């Protein structure tokens, strides 16, 4: 009796799924007009970067993809393996510099930056800035100096109490006030800094969790070997704490990537910004579904790559792995 | 004979007014093996942890290898002592994120500024001496407790210490793993190392110790040669403890 009910429910669910799948397929093959995506691929990739300079963001993204693949495959050569972390660290700053007109190339204002390039630059740049800041805040929160401890805690609590979009607006309006007159930093950099300041508070809490997981006996063992408190932190405690915090840090990184879409509200034309401006174009009116599906696919791809990298790193750092 | 450690009237109290050390006076000569015994809570672990500054003192005077550590000592004295005194803990406390070889070479490279190659060569010699050379490239989690503790001994020896402190080194081990660690310690004692060993291993104390010190409630009850201590202890309290240990 129960079995018949189970079968009935299964059949019903299958029918529903089949119907949904069929209509989706039908729309994808016959109803959808993908020209809004196909004709604008360059825009999605590099924004309105000058056509003759497009090779610069494209080259940077190719380098990023190469680096990702290389890391996942795990290079055989010892020196390449050693240099990989360094490559990751310099990737975002190098990108900013290369796009802005480093190496004596034609300077290109950030107004023309956009698309996936901008999304990745914002994610990478703010992440690279937020991680060390977050670690410092986490250490500050556990410091013996009351002033340092209180100010770190206050900063973290404050940042977590304010919505990201408010921080981003503050960043656009406030950062220029702190700079000497005449010196102006551009919108992209301002957004990047505000974004990093926000993310650092969350990263700090993840790192603090990692630090708490390391038993005090590890510090003792380091101390009796004559390591200074700084060496003990740097060589014994932090590497273990970051390993513990890695799953939550991955979460933050994925969140960082998704949240770059908020910059569209500030007028930056990253992935979402491009999409919104395309949808405002009379030629592509009403193509919401195509644009947002495409957008979802791109974000999904980028997030999956990040998740794979993080998983790879976790396995690499697993203390119980067999020696290779 | 030179004195390696001289402690005079050491006092250490915890917040509730409990005295972990209540006027402990002792001398450890160079090349001597002193075994410290006593019931749990008697202050024996606290005592040897004062010898390298892991515990601070509230009173008394301590001289370790010519460096004085009293209630007012600074970081510099402690660091000077730690470079010359090795310590082995009950829970091994190896660094789980480093390979066995890296565990041993970390301090020689970072503290003594030794070249990597020579530090690694010395580490391999020590692992050889401990009988676990083939474990060099594994990680602590892959080793048994007895092997981990021998790595911990090798790690402490890598700094060429003049004194070795052992804080219940076999208490966390399976019974069948105790012997391999004690054997390593025997070998070390035979080589003339100055050792202070907190342990409950009666046979080790009887066989290896030059003197046995018995503590209770933060005080030294008696210090005797092992022969006297085990067959004819002077104090009633020591005899009661030994009786309990043997039954």
XYZ file of C-alpha atoms in Angstrom:
571
model
C 0.000 0.000 0.000
C 2.735 2.337 1.085
C 4.787 1.084 -1.796
C 2.091 2.202 -4.254
C 2.053 5.647 -2.701
C 5.863 5.837 -3.076
C 5.636 4.808 -6.692
C 2.912 7.339 -7.323
C 4.988 10.163 -5.838
C 8.049 9.073 -7.806
C 6.114 9.041 -11.067
C 4.586 12.427 -10.333
C 7.988 13.949 -9.586
C 9.480 12.436 -12.715
C 6.632 13.820 -14.786
C 7.109 17.277 -13.292
C 10.863 17.181 -13.877
C 10.369 15.934 -17.409
C 7.882 18.650 -18.176
C 10.150 21.373 -16.722
C 13.151 19.972 -18.558
C 11.244 19.747 -21.838
C 9.956 23.320 -21.684
C 13.436 24.547 -20.753
C 14.980 22.671 -23.661
C 12.257 23.883 -25.971
C 12.923 27.466 -24.982
C 16.695 27.083 -25.163
C 16.571 25.615 -28.685
C 13.672 27.496 -30.249
C 12.646 30.442 -28.093
C 15.942 31.852 -26.908
C 17.832 34.407 -28.929
C 21.449 34.230 -27.884
C 22.582 37.071 -30.122
C 22.566 39.367 -27.090
C 25.373 37.227 -25.679
C 27.223 36.210 -28.823
C 27.475 39.693 -30.309
C 28.633 41.126 -27.003
C 31.227 38.560 -25.967
C 34.070 41.116 -26.100
C 32.064 43.422 -23.834
C 31.496 40.603 -21.382
C 35.156 39.720 -21.416
C 36.878 43.110 -21.224
C 34.218 45.836 -21.066
C 34.760 48.856 -23.250
C 38.532 48.479 -23.299
C 39.888 50.086 -26.528
C 39.735 47.484 -29.294
C 43.418 47.729 -30.171
C 44.371 47.250 -26.518
C 42.029 44.334 -25.788
C 44.910 41.883 -25.875
C 46.043 43.211 -22.498
C 43.063 42.107 -20.369
C 42.755 38.983 -22.509
C 46.404 38.137 -21.913
C 45.959 38.683 -18.199
C 42.937 36.398 -18.071
C 44.758 33.776 -20.111
C 47.595 33.946 -17.596
C 45.073 33.520 -14.767
C 43.511 30.483 -16.425
C 46.940 28.991 -17.091
C 47.908 29.529 -13.482
C 44.676 27.884 -12.304
C 45.183 24.843 -14.510
C 48.843 24.620 -13.600
C 48.006 24.662 -9.901
C 45.315 22.014 -10.280
C 47.527 19.713 -12.333
C 50.412 20.132 -9.910
C 53.637 20.863 -11.752
C 56.392 18.272 -11.766
C 59.238 20.777 -11.669
C 60.309 21.717 -8.175
C 61.016 25.367 -8.936
C 57.646 25.940 -10.563
C 55.908 24.371 -7.559
C 57.829 26.695 -5.245
C 57.011 29.798 -7.249
C 53.276 29.120 -7.686
C 52.168 30.817 -4.423
C 54.137 33.913 -5.355
C 52.500 34.005 -8.796
C 49.085 33.912 -7.123
C 49.970 36.783 -4.819
C 51.210 39.089 -7.587
C 48.470 38.189 -10.073
C 45.930 40.891 -9.103
C 48.354 43.804 -8.536
C 50.108 42.860 -11.767
C 46.761 42.915 -13.579
C 45.861 46.355 -12.239
C 49.224 47.740 -13.271
C 49.245 46.045 -16.666
C 45.752 47.300 -17.561
C 46.356 50.824 -16.286
C 49.348 51.227 -18.587
C 52.396 49.665 -17.010
C 55.413 48.644 -19.100
C 55.081 51.920 -21.024
C 51.827 50.795 -22.605
C 49.064 53.198 -23.529
C 47.355 54.321 -20.292
C 43.733 53.192 -20.181
C 41.423 54.837 -17.644
C 39.442 52.590 -15.322
C 36.270 54.000 -16.866
C 36.864 51.664 -19.797
C 37.563 48.601 -17.674
C 34.786 46.099 -17.371
C 33.284 42.681 -17.763
C 34.798 39.485 -16.447
C 38.227 41.149 -16.279
C 36.950 43.743 -13.849
C 35.056 41.146 -11.783
C 38.182 39.005 -11.443
C 40.420 41.997 -10.729
C 38.080 43.251 -8.019
C 37.833 39.810 -6.456
C 41.549 39.071 -6.619
C 42.664 42.559 -5.648
C 40.378 42.934 -2.667
C 41.073 39.363 -1.566
C 44.825 39.910 -1.716
C 44.389 43.050 0.382
C 41.797 41.636 2.795
C 43.614 38.426 3.731
C 46.706 39.985 5.352
C 44.531 42.696 6.927
C 42.172 40.037 8.277
C 45.054 38.039 9.734
C 46.417 41.163 11.435
C 42.975 41.952 12.860
C 42.583 38.395 14.162
C 45.993 38.606 15.838
C 45.135 42.045 17.186
C 41.949 40.693 18.699
C 43.997 38.124 20.634
C 46.772 40.532 21.552
C 47.932 41.144 25.116
C 47.800 44.892 24.536
C 44.333 46.133 25.533
C 44.339 49.063 23.084
C 45.128 46.786 20.153
C 42.617 44.194 21.307
C 39.789 46.685 21.752
C 40.390 48.579 18.546
C 40.545 45.354 16.515
C 37.342 44.100 18.105
C 35.643 47.446 17.564
C 36.657 47.519 13.902
C 35.438 43.968 13.295
C 32.111 44.505 15.046
C 31.554 47.816 13.288
C 32.240 46.421 9.831
C 30.016 43.442 10.435
C 27.203 45.678 11.594
C 27.148 47.752 8.400
C 25.748 46.384 5.109
C 28.316 45.983 2.338
C 26.510 48.352 0.013
C 26.741 51.110 2.648
C 30.468 50.483 3.042
C 30.887 50.711 -0.718
C 29.055 54.065 -0.866
C 31.065 55.343 2.087
C 34.191 54.234 0.269
C 33.293 56.225 -2.825
C 32.488 59.324 -0.778
C 34.827 59.140 2.206
C 38.129 57.846 0.893
C 38.678 61.012 -1.221
C 38.203 63.117 1.933
C 41.166 61.444 3.647
C 43.504 62.039 0.732
C 45.486 65.247 0.269
C 43.844 67.584 -2.255
C 45.019 67.019 -5.789
C 45.604 63.311 -5.280
C 42.690 61.382 -6.627
C 42.389 57.641 -6.728
C 40.070 56.186 -9.254
C 36.694 54.545 -8.750
C 37.910 51.016 -9.234
C 40.634 51.366 -6.635
C 38.252 53.057 -4.195
C 35.724 50.258 -4.599
C 38.475 47.678 -4.233
C 39.764 49.215 -0.995
C 36.292 49.584 0.532
C 35.527 46.010 -0.442
C 38.757 44.761 1.138
C 38.131 46.698 4.367
C 34.729 45.052 4.611
C 35.887 41.521 3.799
C 38.811 41.789 6.238
C 36.414 41.861 9.210
C 34.855 38.563 8.173
C 38.203 36.992 7.327
C 39.492 38.073 10.743
C 36.770 36.079 12.461
C 37.521 32.989 10.362
C 41.226 33.255 11.151
C 40.447 33.784 14.839
C 38.495 30.537 14.796
C 41.526 28.836 13.291
C 43.857 30.342 15.897
C 41.610 29.116 18.700
C 41.772 25.577 17.349
C 45.546 25.388 17.854
C 46.327 24.081 21.345
C 48.595 26.274 23.519
C 51.000 23.333 23.822
C 52.117 24.076 20.258
C 53.338 27.492 21.359
C 55.037 25.877 24.337
C 56.802 23.354 22.139
C 58.001 26.191 19.900
C 59.088 28.264 22.890
C 61.216 25.557 24.492
C 63.046 25.153 21.180
C 64.123 28.774 21.515
C 61.832 30.171 18.815
C 60.830 33.773 19.468
C 57.108 34.563 19.841
C 57.136 35.953 16.306
C 58.800 32.859 14.853
C 56.418 30.648 16.787
C 53.457 32.513 15.312
C 54.846 32.586 11.798
C 56.220 29.050 11.559
C 54.066 27.015 13.908
C 50.747 28.626 14.823
C 49.622 30.571 11.723
C 50.242 27.823 9.148
C 48.111 25.454 11.204
C 45.447 28.059 11.960
C 45.067 29.031 8.295
C 44.749 25.392 7.357
C 41.898 25.045 9.859
C 40.276 28.256 8.606
C 40.611 27.295 4.946
C 37.054 25.981 4.376
C 35.539 29.172 5.800
C 38.039 31.294 3.887
C 36.953 29.568 0.676
C 33.421 30.534 1.554
C 34.536 34.143 1.930
C 36.333 34.042 -1.405
C 33.245 32.793 -3.202
C 31.182 35.425 -1.411
C 33.701 38.036 -2.482
C 33.276 37.069 -6.123
C 29.479 37.152 -5.903
C 29.454 40.458 -4.040
C 31.481 42.237 -6.714
C 28.111 42.414 -8.501
C 27.092 45.094 -6.000
C 29.593 47.379 -7.709
C 27.143 47.615 -10.597
C 25.116 49.930 -8.372
C 28.159 52.201 -8.053
C 28.323 52.392 -11.818
C 31.178 49.992 -12.383
C 30.550 47.840 -15.449
C 31.668 44.448 -14.196
C 29.690 41.379 -15.268
C 26.377 42.528 -13.831
C 26.962 46.143 -14.841
C 27.547 45.102 -18.450
C 24.402 42.996 -18.386
C 22.311 45.857 -17.074
C 23.592 48.256 -19.656
C 22.978 45.723 -22.432
C 19.413 45.207 -21.264
C 18.897 48.959 -21.403
C 19.911 48.900 -25.067
C 16.804 48.980 -27.332
C 18.372 46.367 -29.632
C 18.249 43.740 -26.891
C 15.066 44.755 -25.160
C 13.370 41.980 -23.155
C 16.235 39.491 -23.359
C 16.370 39.164 -19.568
C 16.311 35.400 -19.400
C 19.166 34.897 -21.853
C 21.342 37.522 -20.189
C 20.808 36.328 -16.654
C 21.206 32.658 -17.535
C 24.474 33.463 -19.246
C 25.521 35.510 -16.253
C 24.695 32.648 -13.900
C 26.762 30.281 -16.012
C 29.802 32.576 -15.947
C 29.594 33.108 -12.190
C 29.109 29.392 -11.690
C 32.191 28.619 -13.733
C 34.336 31.100 -11.824
C 33.073 29.852 -8.452
C 33.654 26.241 -9.401
C 37.222 27.048 -10.373
C 37.718 28.704 -6.985
C 36.174 25.773 -5.134
C 38.425 23.344 -6.995
C 41.484 25.402 -6.154
C 40.506 25.521 -2.495
C 39.880 21.778 -2.403
C 43.273 21.249 -4.002
C 44.916 23.460 -1.390
C 43.161 21.606 1.428
C 44.470 18.276 0.192
C 47.961 19.742 -0.238
C 47.995 21.032 3.315
C 46.473 17.960 4.916
C 48.909 17.027 7.692
C 48.022 13.343 7.410
C 48.678 13.081 3.679
C 51.191 10.511 2.607
C 54.608 11.978 1.928
C 55.318 12.569 -1.741
C 81.717 18.279 39.855
C 79.910 21.262 38.361
C 76.331 22.053 39.215
C 73.955 22.298 36.239
C 70.833 23.383 38.103
C 70.694 24.928 41.559
C 67.282 25.768 43.004
C 66.893 27.535 46.334
C 63.586 27.799 48.149
C 61.406 27.938 45.008
C 57.846 29.138 45.545
C 55.037 29.089 43.007
C 51.444 29.746 44.007
C 48.292 29.597 41.940
C 45.422 32.020 42.221
C 43.456 30.160 44.911
C 46.423 30.326 47.244
C 47.413 26.752 46.418
C 51.180 26.375 46.525
C 52.365 24.232 43.625
C 55.919 24.717 44.869
C 56.409 25.375 48.533
C 60.076 25.971 49.251
C 61.843 23.516 46.928
C 65.629 23.350 47.178
C 67.733 21.013 45.040
C 70.903 20.635 43.009
C 71.437 18.712 39.804
C 75.061 17.970 38.912
C 76.366 17.862 35.372
C 76.084 14.380 33.918
C 73.619 13.315 36.575
C 70.210 11.708 36.064
C 67.693 12.943 38.621
C 64.323 11.190 38.641
C 61.456 13.119 40.236
C 58.551 11.058 41.552
C 55.397 11.856 43.446
C 51.619 11.637 43.328
C 49.757 13.791 40.808
C 49.450 17.368 41.970
C 52.670 17.128 43.948
C 54.289 19.902 41.896
C 56.848 17.804 40.037
C 55.775 18.973 36.554
C 55.589 22.561 37.732
C 59.102 22.213 39.114
C 60.770 21.124 35.896
C 58.756 23.658 33.916
C 60.375 26.411 35.983
C 63.794 25.180 34.842
C 63.273 26.581 31.315
C 60.934 29.420 32.162
C 57.644 27.825 31.097
C 56.427 28.630 34.603
C 57.335 31.851 36.365
C 58.396 31.875 40.001
C 56.837 33.760 42.882
C 59.854 33.370 45.092
C 63.248 31.756 45.502
C 66.298 31.683 43.293
C 67.083 29.428 40.353
C 70.384 29.042 38.546
C 70.379 27.018 35.329
C 73.738 26.578 33.592
C 74.992 29.788 35.144
C 71.973 31.885 34.111
C 69.805 33.050 36.971
C 66.029 32.873 36.800
C 64.218 34.421 39.716
C 60.836 36.071 40.125
C 62.073 39.069 38.107
C 63.875 37.439 35.190
C 63.410 38.817 31.687
C 62.842 37.328 28.251
C 66.549 37.368 27.477
C 67.531 35.015 30.310
C 64.757 32.622 29.393
C 65.794 32.542 25.749
C 69.431 31.984 26.707
C 68.421 28.983 28.795
C 66.030 27.495 26.261
C 68.788 27.338 23.686
C 70.799 25.106 26.036
C 68.052 23.060 27.711
C 65.926 20.541 25.811
C 62.452 19.452 26.875
C 60.227 16.476 26.077
C 56.512 16.634 26.892
C 53.968 14.015 27.854
C 51.902 14.677 24.722
C 54.931 14.844 22.347
C 53.751 18.223 20.948
C 55.229 17.649 17.517
C 54.261 20.173 14.836
C 51.584 18.319 12.825
C 51.991 20.457 9.697
C 55.695 19.693 9.311
C 57.378 16.474 8.238
C 59.466 14.594 10.813
C 62.645 15.978 9.269
C 61.281 19.548 9.293
C 60.152 19.158 12.904
C 63.724 18.377 13.879
C 65.506 20.935 11.691
C 63.164 23.884 12.368
C 64.955 25.189 15.467
C 68.541 24.480 14.293
C 67.846 26.427 11.089
C 65.734 29.262 12.535
C 67.300 29.667 15.980
C 70.905 28.552 15.520
C 71.085 29.736 11.880
C 72.603 26.437 10.808
C 72.782 25.602 7.119
C 69.907 23.441 5.936
C 72.128 20.636 4.670
C 74.092 20.285 7.891
C 70.940 20.524 10.024
C 69.343 17.760 7.951
C 72.416 15.592 8.196
C 72.427 15.973 11.971
C 68.675 15.226 12.071
C 69.205 11.993 10.137
C 71.951 10.967 12.567
C 69.608 11.583 15.488
C 66.776 9.655 13.831
C 69.238 6.833 13.250
C 70.176 6.932 16.900
C 66.468 6.749 17.807
C 65.993 3.848 15.404
C 63.440 5.628 13.182
C 65.504 6.844 10.254
C 62.952 5.525 7.752
C 60.239 7.848 9.156
C 62.049 11.077 8.190
C 59.713 12.121 5.373
C 56.443 11.152 7.043
C 54.175 13.395 9.080
C 53.585 13.090 12.851
C 50.022 11.774 12.401
C 51.409 8.787 10.499
C 53.606 7.626 13.394
C 52.788 5.636 16.517
C 52.973 7.332 19.906
C 56.318 5.725 20.729
C 57.775 6.846 17.415
C 56.424 10.365 17.881
C 57.981 10.611 21.318
C 61.349 9.492 19.935
C 61.042 12.189 17.268
C 60.363 14.671 20.075
C 63.557 13.535 21.807
C 65.505 13.884 18.568
C 64.009 17.353 18.045
C 65.197 18.452 21.483
C 68.645 16.901 20.941
C 69.105 18.675 17.617
C 69.990 21.874 19.461
C 72.813 20.045 21.285
C 71.411 20.827 24.744
C 73.475 20.507 27.900
C 70.459 19.485 29.992
C 67.380 17.473 29.027
C 64.057 17.778 30.866
C 61.484 14.981 30.549
C 57.936 15.669 31.731
C 56.238 12.250 32.082
C 57.495 11.155 28.650
C 55.816 7.717 28.709
C 52.523 8.522 30.442
C 50.585 8.981 27.184
C 51.918 5.791 25.564
C 50.463 2.320 25.130
C 52.242 -0.067 27.542
C 53.981 -1.923 24.696
C 55.394 1.368 23.361
C 56.902 2.501 26.654
C 60.037 0.405 26.348
C 61.240 1.903 23.059
C 61.127 5.403 24.547
C 62.775 4.361 27.806
C 65.515 2.589 25.834
C 66.260 5.803 23.975
C 66.463 7.647 27.288
C 68.727 4.975 28.782
C 71.076 5.381 25.864
C 71.090 9.119 26.385
C 71.891 8.746 30.084
C 74.735 6.365 29.256
C 76.174 9.050 26.975
C 76.536 11.327 30.011
C 73.599 13.696 29.394
C 72.378 15.688 32.393
C 68.733 14.684 32.775
C 65.804 15.581 35.003
C 63.029 13.045 34.492
C 59.527 13.233 35.917
C 58.152 9.704 35.606
C 56.184 6.911 37.228
C 58.396 4.210 35.691
C 59.879 2.525 38.738
C 62.205 0.206 36.834
C 63.643 3.103 34.859
C 64.244 5.067 38.044
C 65.850 2.085 39.762
C 68.125 1.318 36.864
C 69.071 4.707 35.409
C 68.687 7.337 38.122
C 71.678 8.584 40.072
C 69.279 10.014 42.620
C 65.535 9.847 43.142
C 63.662 12.830 44.521
C 60.219 12.300 46.012
C 57.805 15.234 46.160
C 54.433 15.756 47.804
C 52.275 18.885 48.068
C 54.909 21.140 46.551
C 57.653 20.037 48.918
C 60.615 17.712 48.625
C 59.947 14.771 50.942
C 63.266 13.034 50.411
C 66.132 12.670 47.973
C 67.985 9.357 47.996
C 70.014 7.084 45.776
C 67.679 4.592 44.037
C 68.956 1.647 46.098
C 67.925 3.296 49.358
C 64.738 4.798 47.972
C 63.264 1.579 46.645
C 64.325 -0.834 49.364
C 64.520 1.337 52.418
C 62.955 4.781 51.931
C 63.580 7.105 54.823
C 60.176 8.770 54.970
C 56.866 7.132 55.780
C 55.179 9.161 52.975
C 57.578 7.776 50.346
C 57.044 4.211 51.543
C 53.261 4.650 51.305
C 53.581 5.948 47.737
C 55.865 3.102 46.680
C 53.491 0.578 48.204
C 50.615 1.986 46.161
C 52.702 1.998 42.975
C 53.696 -1.635 43.377
C 50.199 -2.986 43.968
